[in-house]
């Protein structure tokens, strides 16, 4: 069965410091991996995705993520955090084959708190 | 930028009552989804819908739930007889197609509180 794990409920980082939000996945076959962000009282906003190709993908708001097949990880990173990055971040996975739809399996979310 | 819109933003209802949550997907999208997020928990897939029928549904999506696309723009989720455990944020999403590399676009959610 497909699953996504986000081991940290919360990540605290000082503004200007690099940040990492961790995600590991379990899926048979090749995965499609996504990061979404949820600001308070808002819906989920797409940040970036890995489909194939370069293991380092770049997305919105200066975020990037590195796909590591051997470690089955897809950690979200940003070189310099902003206070406005404070939000709930969700990792999600979808199988590349089998099934009829774009069903995403989400992790439990990681709350990122950036201190000024 | 086109967006998915949902109404109502918050609904409070009594246990056993019927609730309809409404969504207007992005106009050129063909696949529609409902997800829910119980407070403090992860986002869970409920159902996907294409060509006027359900493509896939989860175990959560039992006989109390139904979806419909009554016209060319709306996509609704109906809960026939709400239970306390149906209290959650319900997100509608849409995508251009169902099996490609594209992302889902989510609405801002409808918060359902069942008393």
Short mmCIF file of C-alpha atoms in Angstrom, two decimals:
data_model
loop_
_atom_site.label_atom_id
_atom_site.label_comp_id
_atom_site.label_asym_id
_atom_site.label_seq_id
_atom_site.Cartn_x
_atom_site.Cartn_y
_atom_site.Cartn_z
CA UNK A 1 0.00 0.00 0.00
CA UNK A 2 1.12 3.53 -0.68
CA UNK A 3 2.07 5.69 2.27
CA UNK A 4 3.88 8.85 3.15
CA UNK A 5 5.60 9.65 6.42
CA UNK A 6 6.47 13.05 7.73
CA UNK A 7 8.40 12.28 10.90
CA UNK A 8 8.34 15.77 12.36
CA UNK A 9 5.13 17.35 13.60
CA UNK A 10 6.85 20.71 13.80
CA UNK A 11 10.05 22.29 12.54
CA UNK A 12 11.36 25.49 14.07
CA UNK A 13 13.89 27.63 12.26
CA UNK A 14 15.18 31.16 12.54
CA UNK A 15 14.56 33.55 9.70
CA UNK A 16 17.44 33.53 7.26
CA UNK A 17 18.52 30.01 8.15
CA UNK A 18 18.12 27.05 5.82
CA UNK A 19 15.14 24.81 6.41
CA UNK A 20 14.39 21.15 5.74
CA UNK A 21 11.05 19.43 6.06
CA UNK A 22 11.37 15.66 5.84
CA UNK A 23 9.28 13.20 3.89
CA UNK A 24 9.70 9.51 3.16
CA UNK A 25 7.42 7.41 1.02
CA UNK A 26 6.47 3.83 0.37
CA UNK A 27 5.00 2.84 -2.97
CA UNK A 28 5.37 -0.04 -5.35
CA UNK A 29 6.79 1.13 -8.63
CA UNK A 30 7.95 4.63 -9.42
CA UNK A 31 6.36 7.42 -7.45
CA UNK A 32 5.07 10.81 -8.36
CA UNK A 33 5.85 13.06 -5.38
CA UNK A 34 4.34 16.38 -4.43
CA UNK A 35 4.61 19.07 -1.79
CA UNK A 36 1.66 21.23 -0.84
CA UNK A 37 1.48 24.11 1.63
CA UNK A 38 -1.51 25.14 3.72
CA UNK A 39 -1.66 28.59 5.24
CA UNK A 40 -4.09 29.18 8.13
CA UNK A 41 -7.72 28.93 7.05
CA UNK A 42 -6.71 28.35 3.44
CA UNK A 43 -6.73 25.42 1.04
CA UNK A 44 -3.78 23.40 -0.12
CA UNK A 45 -1.45 25.15 -2.53
CA UNK A 46 0.84 23.24 -4.86
CA UNK A 47 4.56 23.89 -4.30
CA UNK A 48 6.45 21.43 -6.46
CA UNK A 49 6.53 17.92 -7.83
CA UNK A 50 8.93 15.19 -8.86
CA UNK A 51 7.97 13.07 -11.81
CA UNK A 52 11.22 12.02 -13.44
CA UNK A 53 14.60 13.42 -14.38
CA UNK A 54 16.75 15.64 -12.20
CA UNK A 55 16.51 14.62 -8.56
CA UNK A 56 16.49 18.23 -7.43
CA UNK A 57 13.27 19.97 -8.31
CA UNK A 58 12.54 23.64 -7.85
CA UNK A 59 9.17 25.05 -7.02
CA UNK A 60 7.27 28.08 -5.86
CA UNK A 61 8.47 30.65 -3.31
CA UNK A 62 12.11 29.52 -3.52
CA UNK A 63 11.44 26.00 -2.29
CA UNK A 64 13.14 22.94 -3.70
CA UNK A 65 13.05 19.25 -2.95
CA UNK A 66 15.46 16.42 -3.46
CA UNK A 67 14.29 13.01 -4.57
CA UNK A 68 16.42 10.18 -3.18
CA UNK A 69 15.34 6.81 -4.50
CA UNK A 70 17.67 4.73 -2.35
CA UNK A 71 16.41 6.40 0.81
CA UNK A 72 12.85 6.72 -0.50
CA UNK A 73 12.84 10.33 0.58
CA UNK A 74 11.65 13.62 -0.84
CA UNK A 75 12.75 16.31 1.62
CA UNK A 76 11.62 19.89 1.13
CA UNK A 77 14.30 22.55 1.45
CA UNK A 78 14.82 26.26 1.26
CA UNK A 79 18.19 28.01 1.59
CA UNK A 80 16.91 30.96 3.59
CA UNK A 81 13.64 30.84 5.54
CA UNK A 82 11.20 33.71 5.77
CA UNK A 83 8.67 34.37 8.51
CA UNK A 84 6.02 34.23 5.80
CA UNK A 85 6.98 30.60 5.11
CA UNK A 86 5.36 29.63 8.40
CA UNK A 87 2.59 27.21 7.45
CA UNK A 88 1.61 23.55 7.36
CA UNK A 89 3.44 21.51 4.75
CA UNK A 90 2.15 18.27 3.29
CA UNK A 91 4.05 15.69 1.30
CA UNK A 92 1.99 13.52 -1.05
CA UNK A 93 2.59 10.54 -3.32
CA UNK A 94 0.84 9.02 -6.28
CA UNK A 95 1.65 5.84 -8.13
CA UNK A 96 2.79 6.17 -11.70
CA UNK A 97 0.87 3.16 -12.87
CA UNK A 98 -2.28 1.39 -11.87
CA UNK A 99 -5.47 3.10 -10.76
CA UNK A 100 -7.59 5.42 -12.77
CA UNK A 101 -7.21 8.76 -11.16
CA UNK A 102 -4.92 11.36 -9.75
CA UNK A 103 -5.51 10.16 -6.20
CA UNK A 104 -2.93 11.55 -3.83
CA UNK A 105 -1.90 10.01 -0.54
CA UNK A 106 -0.93 12.71 1.93
CA UNK A 107 1.37 12.67 4.90
CA UNK A 108 0.28 13.95 8.29
CA UNK A 109 1.77 17.37 7.71
CA UNK A 110 4.63 19.31 9.29
CA UNK A 111 4.10 22.68 10.85
CA UNK A 112 6.92 25.01 9.93
CA UNK A 113 7.48 27.89 12.34
CA UNK A 114 9.97 30.53 11.29
CA UNK A 115 11.03 32.87 14.07
CA UNK A 116 12.05 36.45 13.27
CA UNK B 1 -5.54 32.94 -11.96
CA UNK B 2 -8.36 30.40 -12.10
CA UNK B 3 -9.25 28.79 -8.82
CA UNK B 4 -11.50 26.23 -7.23
CA UNK B 5 -14.22 27.81 -5.12
CA UNK B 6 -16.19 26.17 -2.33
CA UNK B 7 -19.34 27.08 -0.43
CA UNK B 8 -20.18 27.35 2.35
CA UNK B 9 -16.96 28.16 4.12
CA UNK B 10 -18.42 26.91 7.38
CA UNK B 11 -21.57 24.95 8.13
CA UNK B 12 -22.92 23.89 11.49
CA UNK B 13 -25.52 21.15 11.50
CA UNK B 14 -27.28 18.79 13.86
CA UNK B 15 -26.47 15.11 13.84
CA UNK B 16 -28.71 13.25 11.43
CA UNK B 17 -29.26 16.20 9.13
CA UNK B 18 -28.37 16.23 5.46
CA UNK B 19 -25.59 18.49 4.27
CA UNK B 20 -24.59 19.53 0.76
CA UNK B 21 -21.18 21.04 0.14
CA UNK B 22 -20.68 22.82 -3.15
CA UNK B 23 -17.66 23.32 -5.33
CA UNK B 24 -16.98 25.08 -8.60
CA UNK B 25 -13.91 23.46 -10.17
CA UNK B 26 -11.62 25.22 -12.62
CA UNK B 27 -13.51 25.50 -15.86
CA UNK B 28 -11.36 23.41 -18.21
CA UNK B 29 -10.71 20.66 -15.66
CA UNK B 30 -12.33 17.30 -16.17
CA UNK B 31 -11.49 15.38 -12.98
CA UNK B 32 -12.91 16.28 -9.62
CA UNK B 33 -12.15 15.16 -6.11
CA UNK B 34 -13.22 15.46 -2.53
CA UNK B 35 -10.79 15.17 0.34
CA UNK B 36 -11.34 15.74 4.02
CA UNK B 37 -9.16 16.74 6.93
CA UNK B 38 -10.30 16.02 10.45
CA UNK B 39 -8.87 18.60 12.83
CA UNK B 40 -5.23 17.87 13.51
CA UNK B 41 -5.12 14.89 11.21
CA UNK B 42 -3.95 14.24 7.69
CA UNK B 43 -5.76 15.00 4.48
CA UNK B 44 -7.71 11.92 3.36
CA UNK B 45 -9.00 11.03 -0.08
CA UNK B 46 -12.74 10.52 -0.31
CA UNK B 47 -13.72 10.23 -3.96
CA UNK B 48 -12.79 11.08 -7.52
CA UNK B 49 -15.25 11.80 -10.29
CA UNK B 50 -14.99 11.87 -14.06
CA UNK B 51 -17.43 11.85 -16.92
CA UNK B 52 -20.39 11.97 -14.55
CA UNK B 53 -19.43 8.95 -12.56
CA UNK B 54 -17.27 7.99 -9.63
CA UNK B 55 -13.81 6.83 -10.71
CA UNK B 56 -12.53 5.78 -7.33
CA UNK B 57 -13.64 6.04 -3.73
CA UNK B 58 -12.14 5.32 -0.36
CA UNK B 59 -13.47 3.25 2.51
CA UNK B 60 -14.62 6.46 4.16
CA UNK B 61 -16.98 7.16 1.27
CA UNK B 62 -19.83 4.92 2.38
CA UNK B 63 -23.51 4.96 1.47
CA UNK B 64 -24.05 8.15 3.46
CA UNK B 65 -21.98 10.05 0.93
CA UNK B 66 -22.79 10.92 -2.65
CA UNK B 67 -21.39 13.23 -5.29
CA UNK B 68 -23.02 14.88 -8.22
CA UNK B 69 -22.28 17.28 -11.01
CA UNK B 70 -25.75 18.74 -11.47
CA UNK B 71 -24.77 21.20 -14.16
CA UNK B 72 -21.73 22.23 -16.15
CA UNK B 73 -20.02 24.03 -13.32
CA UNK B 74 -20.92 22.70 -9.88
CA UNK B 75 -19.66 19.61 -8.13
CA UNK B 76 -21.39 18.67 -4.90
CA UNK B 77 -20.78 16.38 -1.97
CA UNK B 78 -23.86 15.26 -0.06
CA UNK B 79 -23.85 13.66 3.35
CA UNK B 80 -27.29 12.17 3.92
CA UNK B 81 -27.34 11.75 7.68
CA UNK B 82 -24.44 13.43 9.36
CA UNK B 83 -22.61 11.92 12.29
CA UNK B 84 -20.41 13.60 14.84
CA UNK B 85 -17.34 12.05 13.24
CA UNK B 86 -18.14 13.76 9.94
CA UNK B 87 -16.95 17.01 11.47
CA UNK B 88 -13.99 18.00 9.34
CA UNK B 89 -12.70 20.37 6.71
CA UNK B 90 -13.79 19.16 3.29
CA UNK B 91 -11.64 20.11 0.31
CA UNK B 92 -12.69 19.99 -3.29
CA UNK B 93 -10.01 19.64 -5.95
CA UNK B 94 -9.83 19.42 -9.69
CA UNK B 95 -7.30 18.50 -12.33
CA UNK B 96 -7.05 18.85 -16.07
CA UNK B 97 -6.84 15.12 -16.57
CA UNK B 98 -6.81 12.06 -14.43
CA UNK B 99 -3.68 10.31 -15.36
CA UNK B 100 -0.83 12.62 -16.02
CA UNK B 101 1.86 14.40 -14.16
CA UNK B 102 -0.22 17.41 -13.28
CA UNK B 103 -1.06 18.60 -9.86
CA UNK B 104 -4.46 18.90 -8.21
CA UNK B 105 -5.84 22.35 -7.54
CA UNK B 106 -7.62 22.66 -4.21
CA UNK B 107 -10.32 24.96 -2.96
CA UNK B 108 -10.11 26.68 0.40
CA UNK B 109 -12.33 24.15 2.06
CA UNK B 110 -15.69 23.90 3.76
CA UNK B 111 -15.61 23.39 7.48
CA UNK B 112 -18.41 21.12 8.66
CA UNK B 113 -19.30 21.02 12.34
CA UNK B 114 -21.79 18.36 13.41
CA UNK B 115 -23.35 18.87 16.83
#
